[in-house]
Amino acid sequence: MLTFCNRLSKSSILASNFRCSSKSLASGSGSFVCTAKTGAVHPEVSFFSRTSRQWNSFPLICFPDNYNLQKFKCNVNRHLLLTSSFPFIFYTFFNHHIPFLFSYFLSLSLYNLLRTSDTPDLLGRGIPPIKLISQNHNNSNINVFIFEEFLSDNECDNLRRVHDMHVHLMTKEDPILCFDSVKTLQLHLKSAGKDYIEVSPLDFTTDTKCVNQTFSSLLKKWLKANWSYSTAFYPGENYFSKMYEQRVKQAMGLHPENGGKFQIISYPKGIGYKKHTDCIENSSDKRDRMATVIVYLDTVEKGGETRFPELGISVRPRKGRALVWNNMDRDGNCDSMSAHVANSVSNGKKYILQRWYYYQSFYSLGKRPPPTEKPKKRLVSQARVSCDEYTHGSCRWDDEWNHDHLIQYHENKFIKI
Ligand SMILES: O=C(O)CCC(=O)C(=O)O
Ligand SMILES: [Fe+2]
């Protein structure tokens, strides 16, 4: 029998029917793992003895006053990092292994974990990252990490609420639909059983790839609004953005200046997103998405995984879990192995917070673009749906946060962190 005797005095332990390691008793620590006196002898090397010894070696500071598993895990992780030579091994080992930023980000995160005592902001986020191993390639340049509990439940709930409110307000008007080509529009019509409708470039409103309001409303009905929803806000527009980018910098070493807008994306049941890379392959422009950070804002009952088919990695949406990976190699070349898919949601609803970090920063990065002029007749409260090719889940509804949302955010009506 193994039991956790929190804060028993030395004498009460000795008087009980439990056996505790003499080392832990001598150290005067208040929390022990004790084994019942069954007569069984556990050799020093057994898992049982080793585990009890480690438990007993944790200082009192690791044990929260009340039962709080999350805080306990966090304290233990921090203690282990502080007391072992692990960080340095980790750093030098990964330095050879991980391209550019990731070796930096790991060393930085560990440095910060070492340095940080108990800042409330880090609570629940002191859990070291886990590197996901590719099933298909031993030496891929793409590194995928997860950080559990990167956002708190409260942060996730509030971001979801703000997003839902935004989508609700903006779906009162039918969106304007845009297609990357006439061909894509034709393919969508065909899949909706409307291939008898003939379309040409003349169906796009002047200087755009968007169709007019009447045609957009018809298409919305025919395509059964089969898309994901994206709303965005920008760095510095609210408290959350500042806090989040600092948290990312601290944990992952990705610099706020290289980050773009913040997108909250939701996927209703049956919706996913096609296979793609976040950067442009064979492009020489380094103002491109070098790394992607996603946080799942809710746990999805079934489906909705972020899947990397080339790497054989699949990640389940779990509330608060962050997923980060590099899309480019050390020299800023887009790597096709970073291709990923959002599997369609089978049950439930998926929400993510997504931010791209760019290899090279540029002036307009992370700045709210001026309101779009085109198409001319687009209403203020009207979102846009972009279908950039024909595959399942290639259409996405999107809108930037408008001023009212920001006011509500500032007034703390929707976000309480
Ligand atoms: O939802 C996901 O899991 C991935 C989303 C994504 O890859 C994207 O929006 O670029
Ligand atoms: Fe992506």
XYZ file of C-alpha atoms and ligand atoms in Angstrom:
428
model
C 0.000 0.000 0.000
C 1.291 3.421 -0.912
C -0.042 6.470 0.793
C 0.656 10.170 0.739
C 1.149 11.448 4.294
C 1.147 15.172 4.024
C 2.724 17.060 6.903
C 2.867 14.281 9.426
C 5.323 14.899 12.168
C 8.284 12.582 12.522
C 6.962 11.068 15.720
C 3.440 10.424 14.425
C 4.895 8.621 11.446
C 7.134 6.495 13.625
C 4.224 5.582 15.847
C 2.027 4.579 12.930
C 1.895 1.393 11.001
C 3.778 2.879 8.110
C 7.363 2.588 7.020
C 9.023 5.787 5.703
C 12.495 6.230 4.398
C 14.967 7.260 7.083
C 16.425 9.815 4.643
C 13.155 11.680 4.378
C 12.628 11.592 8.125
C 16.095 12.905 8.714
C 15.592 15.704 6.232
C 12.617 16.902 8.250
C 10.508 17.351 5.135
C 6.796 17.390 5.955
C 5.499 15.207 3.090
C 6.274 11.559 2.806
C 5.342 8.528 0.857
C 4.886 5.733 3.309
C 4.455 2.032 2.768
C 2.331 -0.051 5.084
C 4.283 -2.491 7.242
C 3.343 -5.619 5.371
C 6.626 -7.352 5.892
C 7.438 -6.980 2.191
C 10.924 -5.709 1.540
C 11.421 -3.469 -1.472
C 14.943 -3.592 -2.844
C 16.517 -0.143 -3.137
C 16.503 -0.336 -6.929
C 12.822 -1.198 -7.302
C 10.455 1.263 -8.882
C 8.539 1.448 -5.639
C 11.488 2.497 -3.517
C 12.886 4.823 -6.151
C 9.549 6.596 -6.559
C 9.012 6.953 -2.825
C 12.536 8.268 -2.437
C 11.955 10.909 -5.087
C 8.615 11.894 -3.615
C 10.143 12.175 -0.164
C 12.915 14.356 -1.489
C 10.508 17.094 -2.632
C 10.760 20.119 -0.368
C 7.724 21.387 1.501
C 7.271 24.196 -0.995
C 6.112 21.642 -3.614
C 3.034 20.733 -1.573
C 0.222 23.260 -1.803
C -1.727 24.047 1.347
C -4.936 22.620 -0.042
C -5.495 19.794 -2.471
C -4.571 21.316 -5.828
C -3.192 18.808 -8.284
C -2.444 21.403 -10.947
C -0.374 23.532 -8.601
C 1.333 20.463 -7.213
C 2.362 19.282 -10.713
C 3.566 22.751 -11.546
C 5.631 22.998 -8.354
C 7.157 19.576 -8.880
C 8.082 20.357 -12.479
C 9.701 23.579 -11.441
C 11.535 21.901 -8.590
C 12.846 19.149 -10.868
C 14.049 21.687 -13.397
C 15.752 23.714 -10.717
C 17.512 20.834 -9.084
C 18.696 18.769 -12.018
C 21.324 19.322 -14.666
C 18.576 18.474 -17.181
C 18.239 21.995 -18.661
C 21.815 22.133 -19.767
C 21.806 18.690 -21.240
C 18.551 19.549 -22.902
C 19.965 22.686 -24.394
C 23.228 21.292 -25.719
C 21.532 18.196 -27.044
C 18.816 20.095 -28.820
C 21.180 22.720 -30.083
C 22.413 20.259 -32.684
C 19.045 18.848 -33.290
C 16.659 21.731 -33.600
C 16.825 24.391 -36.276
C 17.269 28.043 -35.425
C 14.671 29.419 -33.081
C 13.749 26.215 -31.412
C 17.092 25.659 -29.777
C 16.920 29.263 -28.687
C 13.375 28.966 -27.535
C 14.074 25.934 -25.440
C 17.090 27.424 -23.775
C 15.209 30.621 -23.149
C 12.206 28.860 -21.702
C 14.355 26.813 -19.395
C 16.326 29.850 -18.427
C 13.128 31.569 -17.516
C 11.812 28.619 -15.622
C 15.031 28.563 -13.669
C 14.828 32.229 -12.968
C 11.163 32.445 -12.125
C 10.147 31.762 -8.575
C 6.358 31.814 -8.440
C 4.886 34.473 -10.663
C 1.097 34.061 -10.734
C 1.138 34.458 -14.500
C 3.070 31.249 -14.879
C 0.803 29.185 -12.672
C -0.332 26.132 -14.521
C 2.005 26.943 -17.366
C 5.228 25.802 -15.813
C 4.858 22.430 -17.473
C 7.833 21.697 -19.731
C 7.141 21.212 -23.451
C 6.874 17.794 -25.006
C 8.489 17.199 -28.377
C 6.384 15.022 -30.660
C 8.361 12.440 -32.543
C 7.757 11.975 -36.261
C 6.556 8.485 -37.094
C 7.856 8.773 -40.650
C 11.166 10.628 -40.526
C 14.122 10.401 -38.207
C 15.659 13.691 -39.133
C 12.959 16.032 -40.306
C 13.632 19.765 -39.946
C 10.162 20.268 -38.580
C 9.813 20.170 -34.823
C 6.436 19.950 -33.214
C 5.964 20.690 -29.521
C 2.999 20.740 -27.209
C 2.663 22.753 -24.007
C -0.140 21.557 -21.772
C -2.242 24.106 -19.881
C -0.702 26.983 -21.763
C -3.924 28.975 -21.404
C -6.117 28.664 -18.332
C -9.721 27.460 -18.555
C -10.888 30.985 -17.890
C -8.784 32.456 -20.678
C -10.058 29.828 -23.117
C -13.689 30.357 -22.096
C -13.481 34.110 -22.519
C -11.805 33.987 -25.912
C -14.456 31.564 -27.134
C -17.204 33.811 -25.820
C -15.824 36.902 -27.547
C -15.447 35.000 -30.806
C -18.989 33.594 -30.650
C -20.398 37.016 -29.938
C -18.509 38.490 -32.871
C -19.647 35.764 -35.253
C -23.229 36.081 -34.003
C -23.285 39.822 -34.665
C -21.645 39.512 -38.043
C -23.776 36.704 -39.403
C -26.931 38.789 -39.355
C -25.989 39.854 -42.877
C -25.106 37.239 -45.466
C -21.371 37.320 -46.191
C -19.764 38.260 -49.491
C -18.242 35.206 -51.147
C -14.834 35.306 -52.845
C -13.029 32.653 -54.920
C -9.422 32.444 -56.038
C -10.561 31.688 -59.605
C -13.608 31.117 -61.806
C -12.628 27.450 -61.846
C -12.932 27.224 -58.071
C -16.362 28.853 -58.239
C -17.405 26.335 -60.908
C -16.236 23.419 -58.786
C -18.197 24.663 -55.784
C -21.300 25.050 -57.942
C -20.832 21.548 -59.278
C -20.575 20.055 -55.798
C -23.809 21.867 -54.872
C -25.545 20.273 -57.884
C -25.760 23.624 -59.699
C -23.323 22.956 -62.534
C -25.900 24.172 -65.067
C -25.164 27.720 -63.867
C -22.606 29.301 -66.130
C -20.083 31.647 -64.618
C -17.358 33.854 -66.073
C -14.905 36.521 -64.823
C -17.748 39.013 -65.368
C -19.500 37.576 -62.323
C -16.791 38.994 -60.084
C -17.432 42.582 -58.997
C -14.979 45.137 -60.409
C -11.353 44.573 -59.343
C -12.203 41.754 -56.961
C -12.536 37.992 -56.809
C -15.850 38.377 -55.000
C -19.343 37.902 -56.384
C -22.157 40.387 -55.759
C -24.533 40.364 -52.824
C -27.405 38.528 -54.533
C -25.175 35.777 -55.905
C -23.342 35.538 -52.523
C -26.623 34.948 -50.683
C -27.621 32.220 -53.126
C -24.228 30.572 -52.806
C -24.415 30.657 -49.029
C -27.653 28.687 -49.232
C -26.363 26.243 -51.842
C -23.051 25.617 -50.120
C -24.924 25.270 -46.777
C -22.464 27.626 -45.078
C -19.874 24.851 -44.967
C -16.965 26.794 -43.568
C -14.890 27.651 -40.534
C -15.068 31.094 -38.887
C -12.135 33.349 -38.151
C -12.140 36.586 -36.169
C -9.014 38.611 -35.516
C -7.507 41.138 -33.178
C -4.148 42.849 -33.231
C -1.132 43.231 -30.922
C -1.560 45.950 -28.328
C -5.324 46.163 -28.777
C -6.077 44.525 -25.479
C -4.524 43.248 -22.292
C -4.695 39.639 -23.393
C -2.564 40.194 -26.503
C 0.253 41.716 -24.455
C 0.170 39.052 -21.816
C -0.057 36.251 -24.376
C 2.846 37.377 -26.517
C 5.022 37.665 -23.431
C 4.001 34.194 -22.384
C 4.866 32.836 -25.837
C 8.193 34.644 -25.783
C 9.012 33.288 -22.376
C 8.011 29.730 -23.155
C 8.955 29.459 -26.826
C 11.435 32.235 -27.534
C 9.320 33.629 -30.367
C 9.533 37.406 -30.460
C 6.428 39.621 -30.395
C 7.840 41.808 -33.219
C 7.710 38.786 -35.516
C 4.099 37.960 -34.728
C 1.096 38.779 -36.900
C -2.526 39.175 -35.961
C -4.296 36.912 -33.460
C -6.961 34.732 -35.013
C -9.670 32.896 -33.145
C -11.041 30.196 -35.426
C -14.045 27.953 -34.863
C -15.040 24.807 -36.746
C -18.621 23.545 -36.493
C -19.354 19.828 -36.737
C -18.369 18.407 -40.130
C -15.887 21.198 -40.911
C -12.112 21.005 -41.165
C -9.424 22.693 -43.207
C -7.623 21.280 -46.238
C -3.963 20.220 -46.306
C -1.613 23.210 -46.657
C 1.647 24.736 -45.526
C 1.458 28.018 -43.631
C 4.396 29.364 -45.677
C 4.721 29.629 -49.458
C 6.835 26.885 -50.958
C 9.707 27.867 -53.312
C 9.359 31.540 -52.492
C 12.410 33.701 -51.859
C 10.467 36.207 -49.770
C 11.489 35.845 -46.152
C 8.536 37.860 -44.919
C 6.755 34.599 -44.451
C 5.369 32.439 -41.670
C 8.271 30.786 -39.983
C 6.427 29.252 -37.026
C 2.822 28.663 -36.036
C 1.432 28.731 -32.510
C -2.038 27.303 -31.904
C -3.882 26.961 -28.621
C -6.977 24.780 -28.458
C -9.685 26.695 -26.636
C -11.805 23.637 -25.943
C -11.606 19.875 -25.966
C -13.297 18.346 -29.000
C -15.393 15.239 -28.403
C -14.338 13.542 -31.639
C -12.233 14.603 -34.624
C -10.732 18.035 -35.247
C -7.125 16.867 -34.841
C -4.276 18.914 -36.296
C -2.549 16.335 -38.439
C 0.850 16.440 -40.130
C 0.541 13.762 -42.821
C 4.212 13.905 -43.874
C 5.426 13.523 -40.304
C 2.823 11.050 -39.126
C 1.864 13.297 -36.212
C -1.671 13.993 -35.093
C -2.638 16.214 -32.168
C -6.009 16.135 -30.428
C -7.638 19.419 -29.503
C -7.443 19.600 -25.731
C -8.497 22.699 -23.840
C -5.535 24.951 -22.999
C -3.005 22.869 -24.960
C -0.606 24.850 -27.148
C 0.886 23.393 -30.314
C 3.906 25.045 -31.899
C 5.970 24.072 -34.908
C 8.357 25.585 -37.446
C 7.316 25.836 -41.095
C 10.699 26.932 -42.418
C 14.218 25.651 -42.077
C 17.073 27.555 -40.473
C 17.680 29.549 -43.669
C 14.079 30.654 -44.029
C 13.039 28.160 -46.721
C 9.513 26.867 -46.553
C 9.575 23.137 -45.815
C 6.857 21.001 -47.419
C 7.124 18.557 -44.512
C 5.332 21.127 -42.361
C 2.096 20.539 -44.318
C -0.848 20.015 -42.032
C -4.582 19.421 -42.089
C -7.353 20.309 -39.662
C -9.352 17.067 -39.577
C -13.033 17.709 -39.744
C -14.893 17.759 -36.454
C -16.988 14.615 -35.965
C -18.623 15.600 -32.700
C -18.610 18.890 -30.841
C -17.113 22.201 -31.916
C -13.478 23.163 -32.278
C -11.950 26.524 -31.347
C -8.343 27.619 -31.700
C -6.323 30.741 -31.085
C -3.705 30.990 -33.833
C -0.772 33.330 -34.345
C 1.862 33.129 -37.061
C 5.441 34.247 -36.424
C 7.350 35.535 -39.445
C 10.983 34.885 -40.386
C 11.524 38.538 -41.203
C 9.487 41.306 -39.633
C 8.058 44.098 -41.821
C 6.276 47.374 -41.318
C 2.658 46.309 -41.670
C 3.105 43.068 -39.717
C 0.748 42.931 -36.745
C -0.919 46.221 -37.675
C -4.631 46.447 -38.311
C -5.140 47.053 -42.027
C -7.366 49.973 -43.016
C -10.982 48.958 -43.733
C -11.156 47.302 -47.136
C -12.538 49.469 -49.881
C -13.485 46.545 -52.050
C -15.952 45.340 -52.931
C -17.440 48.813 -52.831
C -20.867 47.683 -51.689
C -19.700 45.598 -48.782
C -21.570 46.665 -45.644
C -19.769 47.572 -42.426
C -21.325 44.623 -40.639
C -20.645 42.217 -43.459
C -18.041 39.478 -43.296
C -16.341 37.754 -46.200
C -15.928 34.097 -47.056
C -12.814 33.138 -49.014
C -12.688 29.885 -50.942
C -9.160 29.596 -52.202
C -9.490 26.253 -53.933
C -11.945 23.454 -54.150
C -11.349 20.805 -51.524
C -13.326 20.029 -48.442
C -12.803 22.794 -45.881
C -11.139 25.291 -48.188
C -13.625 28.080 -47.439
C -13.220 30.311 -44.407
C -15.467 33.063 -43.140
C -13.419 35.903 -41.727
C -13.721 39.265 -40.142
C -11.483 41.537 -38.114
C -12.638 42.700 -34.729
C -14.475 45.939 -35.025
C -14.240 48.823 -32.619
C -17.221 47.796 -30.508
C -15.662 44.469 -29.680
C -12.533 46.175 -28.477
C -14.511 48.506 -26.253
C -16.313 45.521 -24.772
C -13.008 43.812 -24.250
C -11.563 46.822 -22.459
C -14.614 47.169 -20.289
C -13.973 43.616 -19.203
C -17.435 42.576 -20.168
C -16.264 39.488 -21.933
C -12.710 38.884 -20.863
C -11.831 38.511 -17.247
C -8.300 37.353 -16.809
O -7.203 24.122 -36.891
C -6.109 23.583 -36.991
O -5.828 22.588 -36.334
C -5.083 24.136 -37.942
C -5.464 25.441 -38.573
C -4.504 25.872 -39.621
O -3.634 25.154 -39.978
C -4.579 27.207 -40.253
O -5.554 27.934 -40.024
O -3.648 27.571 -40.962
Fe -2.114 26.125 -41.089
